Amino acid sequence: MTERRRVVALISGRGSNLQAVIEGVRSGAAPAELVLVVSNNPAAAGLAHAAAAGIATAVMDHREYPDRESYDRALTDRIDAAAPDLVILAGFMRILGPVFVDHYEGRLMNIHPSLLPAYPGLETHARVLAAGETEHGCSVHFVTRDVDSGPIIIQARVPVHTNDTPDSLAARVLEQEHRIYPIAVRWFCEGRLSLRNGQVLLDGRARDPQELRADGVIA
Ligand code: NHR
Ligand code: GAR
């Protein structure tokens, strides 16, 4: 039995990706233990899911700090008190500064609702529709200083339908997010996934771009 890795999650809202990871851990699929959920938004619904699952929660409201750096420092202190092996961003809506990102290098992941490197940033679904794309998806990546540009761990694709709205498209993508984030967390917690010299290694091998985008579960 692998020892369980300690995971801290950062959220800002609904927390459905957090819920998917909680379920992945609860089902025994990932040798992990969610030790803390932190939200920058006191009203985040995800805080209640976490509490219901018996996970410690904390609110750290960025509006109570004079600048980004002091917020990042306070957040780092709070997270480090939980001694995490892995920190996951799950719908976390604040950009993190270099001090934070460097501190957690190789153990900080994000899920982003696009096929990165396409469509970094916010409102991805509306932009994908406006551009007339036929394909969209989601990506889990290691977080680096440059927002939404870190090395990609796994992606999933979905078709774009002609009658899609941003909401209908978001729902199709979200289903895939819930599938791939628990996989990435499991790989990391099994000790199979790492970041080496800016490259993602799974089982000691660099991830092949075709493999990254496989629709089938690569487990
Ligand atoms: N921080 C770093 N350094 N690198 C990344 O890759 C990060 C990150 C912080 C968050 C998530 C990301 C996404 O998946 C993420 C990746 C928020 C913004 C943003 O512009 C951009 C990207 C992401 C999250 N936030 C505004 C800000 O000023 C606030 C927007 C709001 O509060 O609604 O921080 O999309
Ligand atoms: C998800 O679609 C996630 O990919 C996206 O926000 C949603 C959060 O949903 N993340 C970002 O856009 C980060 N900027 P959730 O709170 O239900 O997991």
PDB file of C-alpha atoms and ligand atoms in Angstrom:
ATOM      1  CA  MET A   1       0.000   0.000   0.000  1.00  0.00           C
ATOM      2  CA  THR A   2       1.307   3.400  -0.959  1.00  0.00           C
ATOM      3  CA  GLU A   3       1.160   5.900   1.829  1.00  0.00           C
ATOM      4  CA  ARG A   4      -1.621   8.434   1.364  1.00  0.00           C
ATOM      5  CA  ARG A   5      -0.532  11.797   0.039  1.00  0.00           C
ATOM      6  CA  ARG A   6      -1.804  14.964   1.667  1.00  0.00           C
ATOM      7  CA  VAL A   7      -3.799  17.164  -0.697  1.00  0.00           C
ATOM      8  CA  VAL A   8      -4.901  20.788  -0.215  1.00  0.00           C
ATOM      9  CA  ALA A   9      -7.512  22.255  -2.598  1.00  0.00           C
ATOM     10  CA  LEU A  10      -8.100  25.932  -3.396  1.00  0.00           C
ATOM     11  CA  ILE A  11     -11.559  26.912  -4.622  1.00  0.00           C
ATOM     12  CA  SER A  12     -13.585  30.043  -5.327  1.00  0.00           C
ATOM     13  CA  GLY A  13     -17.078  28.793  -6.136  1.00  0.00           C
ATOM     14  CA  ARG A  14     -19.299  25.833  -6.758  1.00  0.00           C
ATOM     15  CA  GLY A  15     -16.640  23.235  -6.094  1.00  0.00           C
ATOM     16  CA  SER A  16     -17.876  20.513  -8.439  1.00  0.00           C
ATOM     17  CA  ASN A  17     -14.319  19.595  -9.419  1.00  0.00           C
ATOM     18  CA  LEU A  18     -13.431  19.414  -5.739  1.00  0.00           C
ATOM     19  CA  GLN A  19     -16.418  17.118  -5.286  1.00  0.00           C
ATOM     20  CA  ALA A  20     -15.179  14.871  -8.119  1.00  0.00           C
ATOM     21  CA  VAL A  21     -11.753  14.651  -6.479  1.00  0.00           C
ATOM     22  CA  ILE A  22     -13.320  13.960  -3.057  1.00  0.00           C
ATOM     23  CA  GLU A  23     -15.276  11.106  -4.615  1.00  0.00           C
ATOM     24  CA  GLY A  24     -12.166   9.780  -6.345  1.00  0.00           C
ATOM     25  CA  VAL A  25     -10.380   9.730  -3.022  1.00  0.00           C
ATOM     26  CA  ARG A  26     -13.332   8.325  -1.098  1.00  0.00           C
ATOM     27  CA  SER A  27     -13.771   5.458  -3.553  1.00  0.00           C
ATOM     28  CA  GLY A  28     -10.254   4.423  -2.708  1.00  0.00           C
ATOM     29  CA  ALA A  29      -9.030   5.063  -6.255  1.00  0.00           C
ATOM     30  CA  ALA A  30      -6.394   7.574  -5.159  1.00  0.00           C
ATOM     31  CA  PRO A  31      -4.063   7.031  -2.218  1.00  0.00           C
ATOM     32  CA  ALA A  32      -4.816  10.547  -1.015  1.00  0.00           C
ATOM     33  CA  GLU A  33      -6.254  12.423   1.892  1.00  0.00           C
ATOM     34  CA  LEU A  34      -7.826  15.856   1.438  1.00  0.00           C
ATOM     35  CA  VAL A  35      -6.497  17.693   4.453  1.00  0.00           C
ATOM     36  CA  LEU A  36      -7.697  21.249   3.794  1.00  0.00           C
ATOM     37  CA  VAL A  37      -9.906  23.243   1.432  1.00  0.00           C
ATOM     38  CA  VAL A  38      -9.261  26.981   1.203  1.00  0.00           C
ATOM     39  CA  SER A  39     -11.598  29.431  -0.517  1.00  0.00           C
ATOM     40  CA  ASN A  40     -10.859  33.057  -1.274  1.00  0.00           C
ATOM     41  CA  ASN A  41     -14.611  33.583  -1.497  1.00  0.00           C
ATOM     42  CA  PRO A  42     -16.538  33.298   1.791  1.00  0.00           C
ATOM     43  CA  ALA A  43     -19.725  32.431  -0.144  1.00  0.00           C
ATOM     44  CA  ALA A  44     -18.240  29.521  -2.124  1.00  0.00           C
ATOM     45  CA  ALA A  45     -20.694  26.601  -2.205  1.00  0.00           C
ATOM     46  CA  GLY A  46     -17.743  24.211  -2.316  1.00  0.00           C
ATOM     47  CA  LEU A  47     -16.949  24.983   1.326  1.00  0.00           C
ATOM     48  CA  ALA A  48     -20.137  23.192   2.357  1.00  0.00           C
ATOM     49  CA  HIS A  49     -19.308  20.110   0.239  1.00  0.00           C
ATOM     50  CA  ALA A  50     -15.928  19.936   1.901  1.00  0.00           C
ATOM     51  CA  ALA A  51     -17.318  20.347   5.398  1.00  0.00           C
ATOM     52  CA  ALA A  52     -19.950  17.683   4.663  1.00  0.00           C
ATOM     53  CA  ALA A  53     -17.142  15.331   3.680  1.00  0.00           C
ATOM     54  CA  GLY A  54     -15.421  16.024   6.999  1.00  0.00           C
ATOM     55  CA  ILE A  55     -12.584  18.068   5.483  1.00  0.00           C
ATOM     56  CA  ALA A  56     -11.132  21.089   7.276  1.00  0.00           C
ATOM     57  CA  THR A  57     -11.981  24.366   5.560  1.00  0.00           C
ATOM     58  CA  ALA A  58     -10.637  27.893   5.688  1.00  0.00           C
ATOM     59  CA  VAL A  59     -11.733  31.156   4.116  1.00  0.00           C
ATOM     60  CA  MET A  60      -8.972  33.500   3.113  1.00  0.00           C
ATOM     61  CA  ASP A  61     -10.601  36.509   1.520  1.00  0.00           C
ATOM     62  CA  HIS A  62      -8.182  38.342  -0.760  1.00  0.00           C
ATOM     63  CA  ARG A  63     -10.070  41.595  -0.123  1.00  0.00           C
ATOM     64  CA  GLU A  64      -8.722  41.608   3.422  1.00  0.00           C
ATOM     65  CA  TYR A  65      -5.118  41.913   2.259  1.00  0.00           C
ATOM     66  CA  PRO A  66      -3.433  45.106   1.040  1.00  0.00           C
ATOM     67  CA  ASP A  67      -1.826  43.550  -2.018  1.00  0.00           C
ATOM     68  CA  ARG A  68      -1.369  40.299  -3.931  1.00  0.00           C
ATOM     69  CA  GLU A  69       1.974  39.550  -2.359  1.00  0.00           C
ATOM     70  CA  SER A  70       0.724  39.710   1.212  1.00  0.00           C
ATOM     71  CA  TYR A  71      -2.256  37.564   0.257  1.00  0.00           C
ATOM     72  CA  ASP A  72      -0.002  34.991  -1.381  1.00  0.00           C
ATOM     73  CA  ARG A  73       2.262  34.925   1.651  1.00  0.00           C
ATOM     74  CA  ALA A  74      -0.642  34.387   4.063  1.00  0.00           C
ATOM     75  CA  LEU A  75      -2.056  31.687   1.795  1.00  0.00           C
ATOM     76  CA  THR A  76       1.308  29.915   1.651  1.00  0.00           C
ATOM     77  CA  ASP A  77       1.577  29.960   5.442  1.00  0.00           C
ATOM     78  CA  ARG A  78      -1.905  28.516   5.863  1.00  0.00           C
ATOM     79  CA  ILE A  79      -1.346  25.814   3.263  1.00  0.00           C
ATOM     80  CA  ASP A  80       2.072  24.861   4.617  1.00  0.00           C
ATOM     81  CA  ALA A  81       0.568  24.416   8.081  1.00  0.00           C
ATOM     82  CA  ALA A  82      -1.341  21.502   6.520  1.00  0.00           C
ATOM     83  CA  ALA A  83       1.913  19.983   5.177  1.00  0.00           C
ATOM     84  CA  PRO A  84       0.614  19.097   1.703  1.00  0.00           C
ATOM     85  CA  ASP A  85       2.260  16.840  -0.844  1.00  0.00           C
ATOM     86  CA  LEU A  86       0.003  18.296  -3.545  1.00  0.00           C
ATOM     87  CA  VAL A  87      -1.966  21.543  -3.937  1.00  0.00           C
ATOM     88  CA  ILE A  88      -4.821  21.605  -6.467  1.00  0.00           C
ATOM     89  CA  LEU A  89      -6.628  24.634  -7.890  1.00  0.00           C
ATOM     90  CA  ALA A  90     -10.257  23.644  -8.430  1.00  0.00           C
ATOM     91  CA  GLY A  91     -12.067  26.625  -9.904  1.00  0.00           C
ATOM     92  CA  PHE A  92      -9.742  29.002  -8.081  1.00  0.00           C
ATOM     93  CA  MET A  93     -10.177  32.433  -9.620  1.00  0.00           C
ATOM     94  CA  ARG A  94      -7.190  34.426  -8.334  1.00  0.00           C
ATOM     95  CA  ILE A  95      -3.910  34.657 -10.171  1.00  0.00           C
ATOM     96  CA  LEU A  96      -1.051  33.522  -7.935  1.00  0.00           C
ATOM     97  CA  GLY A  97       2.261  35.365  -7.826  1.00  0.00           C
ATOM     98  CA  PRO A  98       5.753  33.982  -8.491  1.00  0.00           C
ATOM     99  CA  VAL A  99       6.610  33.506  -4.822  1.00  0.00           C
ATOM    100  CA  PHE A 100       3.602  31.227  -4.347  1.00  0.00           C
ATOM    101  CA  VAL A 101       4.052  29.351  -7.607  1.00  0.00           C
ATOM    102  CA  ASP A 102       7.788  28.777  -7.129  1.00  0.00           C
ATOM    103  CA  HIS A 103       7.234  27.540  -3.586  1.00  0.00           C
ATOM    104  CA  TYR A 104       4.909  24.774  -4.814  1.00  0.00           C
ATOM    105  CA  GLU A 105       6.708  24.002  -8.063  1.00  0.00           C
ATOM    106  CA  GLY A 106       5.988  20.465  -9.229  1.00  0.00           C
ATOM    107  CA  ARG A 107       3.235  19.961  -6.664  1.00  0.00           C
ATOM    108  CA  LEU A 108       0.669  22.548  -7.822  1.00  0.00           C
ATOM    109  CA  MET A 109      -1.976  21.658 -10.432  1.00  0.00           C
ATOM    110  CA  ASN A 110      -4.873  23.451 -12.101  1.00  0.00           C
ATOM    111  CA  ILE A 111      -7.844  22.399 -14.207  1.00  0.00           C
ATOM    112  CA  HIS A 112      -8.640  24.794 -16.997  1.00  0.00           C
ATOM    113  CA  PRO A 113     -11.706  24.718 -19.249  1.00  0.00           C
ATOM    114  CA  SER A 114     -10.009  24.698 -22.660  1.00  0.00           C
ATOM    115  CA  LEU A 115      -7.624  22.654 -24.775  1.00  0.00           C
ATOM    116  CA  LEU A 116      -4.540  24.584 -23.721  1.00  0.00           C
ATOM    117  CA  PRO A 117      -2.501  26.255 -25.136  1.00  0.00           C
ATOM    118  CA  ALA A 118      -5.688  27.433 -26.874  1.00  0.00           C
ATOM    119  CA  TYR A 119      -7.929  29.767 -24.901  1.00  0.00           C
ATOM    120  CA  PRO A 120      -6.065  30.616 -21.719  1.00  0.00           C
ATOM    121  CA  GLY A 121      -7.790  33.077 -19.375  1.00  0.00           C
ATOM    122  CA  LEU A 122     -11.430  33.537 -18.500  1.00  0.00           C
ATOM    123  CA  GLU A 123     -14.758  33.023 -20.348  1.00  0.00           C
ATOM    124  CA  THR A 124     -13.328  30.273 -22.512  1.00  0.00           C
ATOM    125  CA  HIS A 125     -16.678  28.783 -23.600  1.00  0.00           C
ATOM    126  CA  ALA A 126     -18.041  32.046 -25.027  1.00  0.00           C
ATOM    127  CA  ARG A 127     -14.769  32.693 -26.842  1.00  0.00           C
ATOM    128  CA  VAL A 128     -14.674  29.177 -28.311  1.00  0.00           C
ATOM    129  CA  LEU A 129     -18.229  29.644 -29.651  1.00  0.00           C
ATOM    130  CA  ALA A 130     -17.488  33.118 -31.015  1.00  0.00           C
ATOM    131  CA  ALA A 131     -14.503  31.722 -32.902  1.00  0.00           C
ATOM    132  CA  GLY A 132     -16.615  28.990 -34.516  1.00  0.00           C
ATOM    133  CA  GLU A 133     -14.488  26.136 -33.174  1.00  0.00           C
ATOM    134  CA  THR A 134     -15.769  22.594 -33.692  1.00  0.00           C
ATOM    135  CA  GLU A 135     -13.812  21.138 -30.806  1.00  0.00           C
ATOM    136  CA  HIS A 136     -13.222  22.214 -27.194  1.00  0.00           C
ATOM    137  CA  GLY A 137     -12.229  20.573 -23.935  1.00  0.00           C
ATOM    138  CA  CYS A 138     -10.311  20.848 -20.721  1.00  0.00           C
ATOM    139  CA  SER A 139      -6.743  20.488 -19.477  1.00  0.00           C
ATOM    140  CA  VAL A 140      -5.031  19.651 -16.219  1.00  0.00           C
ATOM    141  CA  HIS A 141      -1.607  21.271 -16.004  1.00  0.00           C
ATOM    142  CA  PHE A 142       1.166  21.957 -13.560  1.00  0.00           C
ATOM    143  CA  VAL A 143       0.975  25.614 -12.557  1.00  0.00           C
ATOM    144  CA  THR A 144       3.900  27.835 -13.504  1.00  0.00           C
ATOM    145  CA  ARG A 145       4.444  31.593 -13.266  1.00  0.00           C
ATOM    146  CA  ASP A 146       2.795  32.212 -16.622  1.00  0.00           C
ATOM    147  CA  VAL A 147      -0.923  31.789 -16.165  1.00  0.00           C
ATOM    148  CA  ASP A 148      -2.482  28.786 -17.930  1.00  0.00           C
ATOM    149  CA  SER A 149       0.817  27.959 -19.651  1.00  0.00           C
ATOM    150  CA  GLY A 150       2.282  25.248 -17.472  1.00  0.00           C
ATOM    151  CA  PRO A 151       3.101  21.748 -18.739  1.00  0.00           C
ATOM    152  CA  ILE A 152      -0.011  19.732 -19.556  1.00  0.00           C
ATOM    153  CA  ILE A 153      -0.747  16.491 -17.702  1.00  0.00           C
ATOM    154  CA  ILE A 154      -3.988  15.306 -19.332  1.00  0.00           C
ATOM    155  CA  GLN A 155      -6.701  16.694 -21.593  1.00  0.00           C
ATOM    156  CA  ALA A 156     -10.148  15.630 -22.755  1.00  0.00           C
ATOM    157  CA  ARG A 157     -12.003  16.844 -25.836  1.00  0.00           C
ATOM    158  CA  VAL A 158     -15.660  17.430 -26.562  1.00  0.00           C
ATOM    159  CA  PRO A 159     -17.437  18.396 -29.783  1.00  0.00           C
ATOM    160  CA  VAL A 160     -18.968  21.858 -30.151  1.00  0.00           C
ATOM    161  CA  HIS A 161     -22.554  21.667 -31.453  1.00  0.00           C
ATOM    162  CA  THR A 162     -23.997  24.344 -33.732  1.00  0.00           C
ATOM    163  CA  ASN A 163     -26.790  25.135 -31.292  1.00  0.00           C
ATOM    164  CA  ASP A 164     -24.513  25.344 -28.229  1.00  0.00           C
ATOM    165  CA  THR A 165     -24.706  28.205 -25.780  1.00  0.00           C
ATOM    166  CA  PRO A 166     -21.821  28.971 -23.402  1.00  0.00           C
ATOM    167  CA  ASP A 167     -23.778  27.136 -20.701  1.00  0.00           C
ATOM    168  CA  SER A 168     -24.508  24.004 -22.724  1.00  0.00           C
ATOM    169  CA  LEU A 169     -20.903  23.831 -23.839  1.00  0.00           C
ATOM    170  CA  ALA A 170     -19.630  24.442 -20.299  1.00  0.00           C
ATOM    171  CA  ALA A 171     -21.754  21.553 -19.029  1.00  0.00           C
ATOM    172  CA  ARG A 172     -20.297  19.170 -21.644  1.00  0.00           C
ATOM    173  CA  VAL A 173     -16.759  20.252 -20.761  1.00  0.00           C
ATOM    174  CA  LEU A 174     -17.422  20.048 -17.016  1.00  0.00           C
ATOM    175  CA  GLU A 175     -18.350  16.363 -17.290  1.00  0.00           C
ATOM    176  CA  GLN A 176     -14.906  15.744 -18.735  1.00  0.00           C
ATOM    177  CA  GLU A 177     -13.244  17.881 -16.070  1.00  0.00           C
ATOM    178  CA  HIS A 178     -14.817  15.626 -13.460  1.00  0.00           C
ATOM    179  CA  ARG A 179     -13.365  12.618 -15.256  1.00  0.00           C
ATOM    180  CA  ILE A 180      -9.786  13.815 -15.777  1.00  0.00           C
ATOM    181  CA  TYR A 181      -8.994  15.746 -12.581  1.00  0.00           C
ATOM    182  CA  PRO A 182      -9.338  12.690 -10.323  1.00  0.00           C
ATOM    183  CA  ILE A 183      -7.095  10.755 -12.733  1.00  0.00           C
ATOM    184  CA  ALA A 184      -4.349  13.377 -12.539  1.00  0.00           C
ATOM    185  CA  VAL A 185      -4.623  13.516  -8.743  1.00  0.00           C
ATOM    186  CA  ARG A 186      -4.461   9.731  -8.548  1.00  0.00           C
ATOM    187  CA  TRP A 187      -1.364   9.554 -10.771  1.00  0.00           C
ATOM    188  CA  PHE A 188       0.379  12.155  -8.635  1.00  0.00           C
ATOM    189  CA  CYS A 189      -0.565  10.477  -5.366  1.00  0.00           C
ATOM    190  CA  GLU A 190       0.586   7.104  -6.666  1.00  0.00           C
ATOM    191  CA  GLY A 191       3.981   8.707  -7.225  1.00  0.00           C
ATOM    192  CA  ARG A 192       3.752   8.147 -10.988  1.00  0.00           C
ATOM    193  CA  LEU A 193       3.560  11.777 -12.097  1.00  0.00           C
ATOM    194  CA  SER A 194       6.215  14.442 -11.832  1.00  0.00           C
ATOM    195  CA  LEU A 195       7.519  17.651 -13.349  1.00  0.00           C
ATOM    196  CA  ARG A 196      11.171  17.425 -14.427  1.00  0.00           C
ATOM    197  CA  ASN A 197      12.933  20.283 -16.218  1.00  0.00           C
ATOM    198  CA  GLY A 198       9.618  21.692 -17.360  1.00  0.00           C
ATOM    199  CA  GLN A 199       8.435  18.339 -18.688  1.00  0.00           C
ATOM    200  CA  VAL A 200       5.639  16.133 -17.403  1.00  0.00           C
ATOM    201  CA  LEU A 201       6.707  12.569 -16.711  1.00  0.00           C
ATOM    202  CA  LEU A 202       4.245   9.724 -16.184  1.00  0.00           C
ATOM    203  CA  ASP A 203       5.822   6.445 -15.114  1.00  0.00           C
ATOM    204  CA  GLY A 204       9.182   7.981 -16.005  1.00  0.00           C
ATOM    205  CA  ARG A 205       8.165   8.760 -19.600  1.00  0.00           C
ATOM    206  CA  ALA A 206       7.477  12.138 -21.196  1.00  0.00           C
ATOM    207  CA  ARG A 207       3.831  12.596 -22.083  1.00  0.00           C
ATOM    208  CA  ASP A 208       3.168  12.354 -25.786  1.00  0.00           C
ATOM    209  CA  PRO A 209       0.900  15.153 -27.098  1.00  0.00           C
ATOM    210  CA  GLN A 210      -1.394  12.609 -28.781  1.00  0.00           C
ATOM    211  CA  GLU A 211      -1.665  10.639 -25.590  1.00  0.00           C
ATOM    212  CA  LEU A 212      -2.494  13.798 -23.632  1.00  0.00           C
ATOM    213  CA  ARG A 213      -5.559  14.331 -25.707  1.00  0.00           C
ATOM    214  CA  ALA A 214      -6.816  10.789 -25.783  1.00  0.00           C
ATOM    215  CA  ASP A 215     -10.549  10.687 -25.192  1.00  0.00           C
ATOM    216  CA  GLY A 216     -10.358   7.293 -23.601  1.00  0.00           C
ATOM    217  CA  VAL A 217      -9.188   7.121 -20.033  1.00  0.00           C
ATOM    218  CA  ILE A 218      -5.451   6.593 -19.906  1.00  0.00           C
ATOM    219  CA  ALA A 219      -5.071   4.946 -16.582  1.00  0.00           C
TER     220      ALA A 219
HETATM  221  N1  NHR B   1      -1.568  31.444 -11.164  1.00  0.00           N
HETATM  222  C1  NHR B   1      -0.459  31.223 -11.872  1.00  0.00           C
HETATM  223  N2  NHR B   1       0.640  31.879 -11.534  1.00  0.00           N
HETATM  224  N3  NHR B   1      -0.417  30.395 -12.937  1.00  0.00           N
HETATM  225  C2  NHR B   1      -1.536  29.751 -13.321  1.00  0.00           C
HETATM  226  O1  NHR B   1      -1.482  28.934 -14.374  1.00  0.00           O
HETATM  227  C3  NHR B   1      -2.742  29.956 -12.627  1.00  0.00           C
HETATM  228  C4  NHR B   1      -2.726  30.832 -11.533  1.00  0.00           C
HETATM  229  C5  NHR B   1      -3.900  31.095 -10.809  1.00  0.00           C
HETATM  230  C6  NHR B   1      -5.093  30.537 -11.206  1.00  0.00           C
HETATM  231  C7  NHR B   1      -6.460  29.211 -12.809  1.00  0.00           C
HETATM  232  C8  NHR B   1      -6.794  29.961 -14.108  1.00  0.00           C
HETATM  233  C9  NHR B   1      -7.760  29.203 -14.997  1.00  0.00           C
HETATM  234  O2  NHR B   1      -7.803  27.977 -14.986  1.00  0.00           O
HETATM  235  C10 NHR B   1      -5.129  29.695 -12.320  1.00  0.00           C
HETATM  236  C11 NHR B   1      -3.970  29.385 -13.027  1.00  0.00           C
HETATM  237  C12 NHR B   1      -8.025  33.250 -12.701  1.00  0.00           C
HETATM  238  C13 NHR B   1      -7.601  34.152 -13.648  1.00  0.00           C
HETATM  239  C14 NHR B   1      -7.850  35.642 -13.484  1.00  0.00           C
HETATM  240  O3  NHR B   1      -7.642  36.410 -14.411  1.00  0.00           O
HETATM  241  C15 NHR B   1      -6.911  33.666 -14.747  1.00  0.00           C
HETATM  242  C16 NHR B   1      -6.661  32.306 -14.873  1.00  0.00           C
HETATM  243  C17 NHR B   1      -7.107  31.410 -13.903  1.00  0.00           C
HETATM  244  C18 NHR B   1      -7.786  31.887 -12.819  1.00  0.00           C
HETATM  245  N4  NHR B   1      -8.280  36.102 -12.290  1.00  0.00           N
HETATM  246  C19 NHR B   1      -8.521  37.508 -11.958  1.00  0.00           C
HETATM  247  C20 NHR B   1      -7.342  38.063 -11.132  1.00  0.00           C
HETATM  248  O4  NHR B   1      -7.153  39.290 -11.218  1.00  0.00           O
HETATM  249  C21 NHR B   1      -9.739  37.660 -11.065  1.00  0.00           C
HETATM  250  C22 NHR B   1     -10.988  37.211 -11.744  1.00  0.00           C
HETATM  251  C23 NHR B   1     -12.154  37.104 -10.756  1.00  0.00           C
HETATM  252  O5  NHR B   1     -11.977  37.291  -9.534  1.00  0.00           O
HETATM  253  O6  NHR B   1     -13.248  36.792 -11.239  1.00  0.00           O
HETATM  254  O7  NHR B   1      -6.674  37.313 -10.400  1.00  0.00           O
HETATM  255  O8  NHR B   1      -8.491  29.861 -15.797  1.00  0.00           O
HETATM  256  C1  GAR B   2     -14.520  24.808 -13.941  1.00  0.00           C
HETATM  257  O1  GAR B   2     -15.057  24.773 -15.251  1.00  0.00           O
HETATM  258  C2  GAR B   2     -13.045  25.131 -14.002  1.00  0.00           C
HETATM  259  O2  GAR B   2     -12.380  24.527 -15.072  1.00  0.00           O
HETATM  260  C3  GAR B   2     -13.101  26.615 -14.202  1.00  0.00           C
HETATM  261  O3  GAR B   2     -14.155  27.080 -13.409  1.00  0.00           O
HETATM  262  C4  GAR B   2     -15.087  26.018 -13.191  1.00  0.00           C
HETATM  263  C5  GAR B   2     -15.135  25.762 -11.722  1.00  0.00           C
HETATM  264  O4  GAR B   2     -16.171  24.869 -11.428  1.00  0.00           O
HETATM  265  N1  GAR B   2     -11.877  27.217 -13.785  1.00  0.00           N
HETATM  266  C6  GAR B   2     -11.514  28.392 -14.184  1.00  0.00           C
HETATM  267  O5  GAR B   2     -12.112  29.008 -15.054  1.00  0.00           O
HETATM  268  C7  GAR B   2     -10.330  28.939 -13.482  1.00  0.00           C
HETATM  269  N2  GAR B   2     -10.150  30.276 -13.881  1.00  0.00           N
HETATM  270  P1  GAR B   2     -16.245  24.147 -10.014  1.00  0.00           P
HETATM  271  O6  GAR B   2     -16.109  25.229  -8.942  1.00  0.00           O
HETATM  272  O7  GAR B   2     -17.611  23.554  -9.996  1.00  0.00           O
HETATM  273  O8  GAR B   2     -15.161  23.138  -9.938  1.00  0.00           O
END
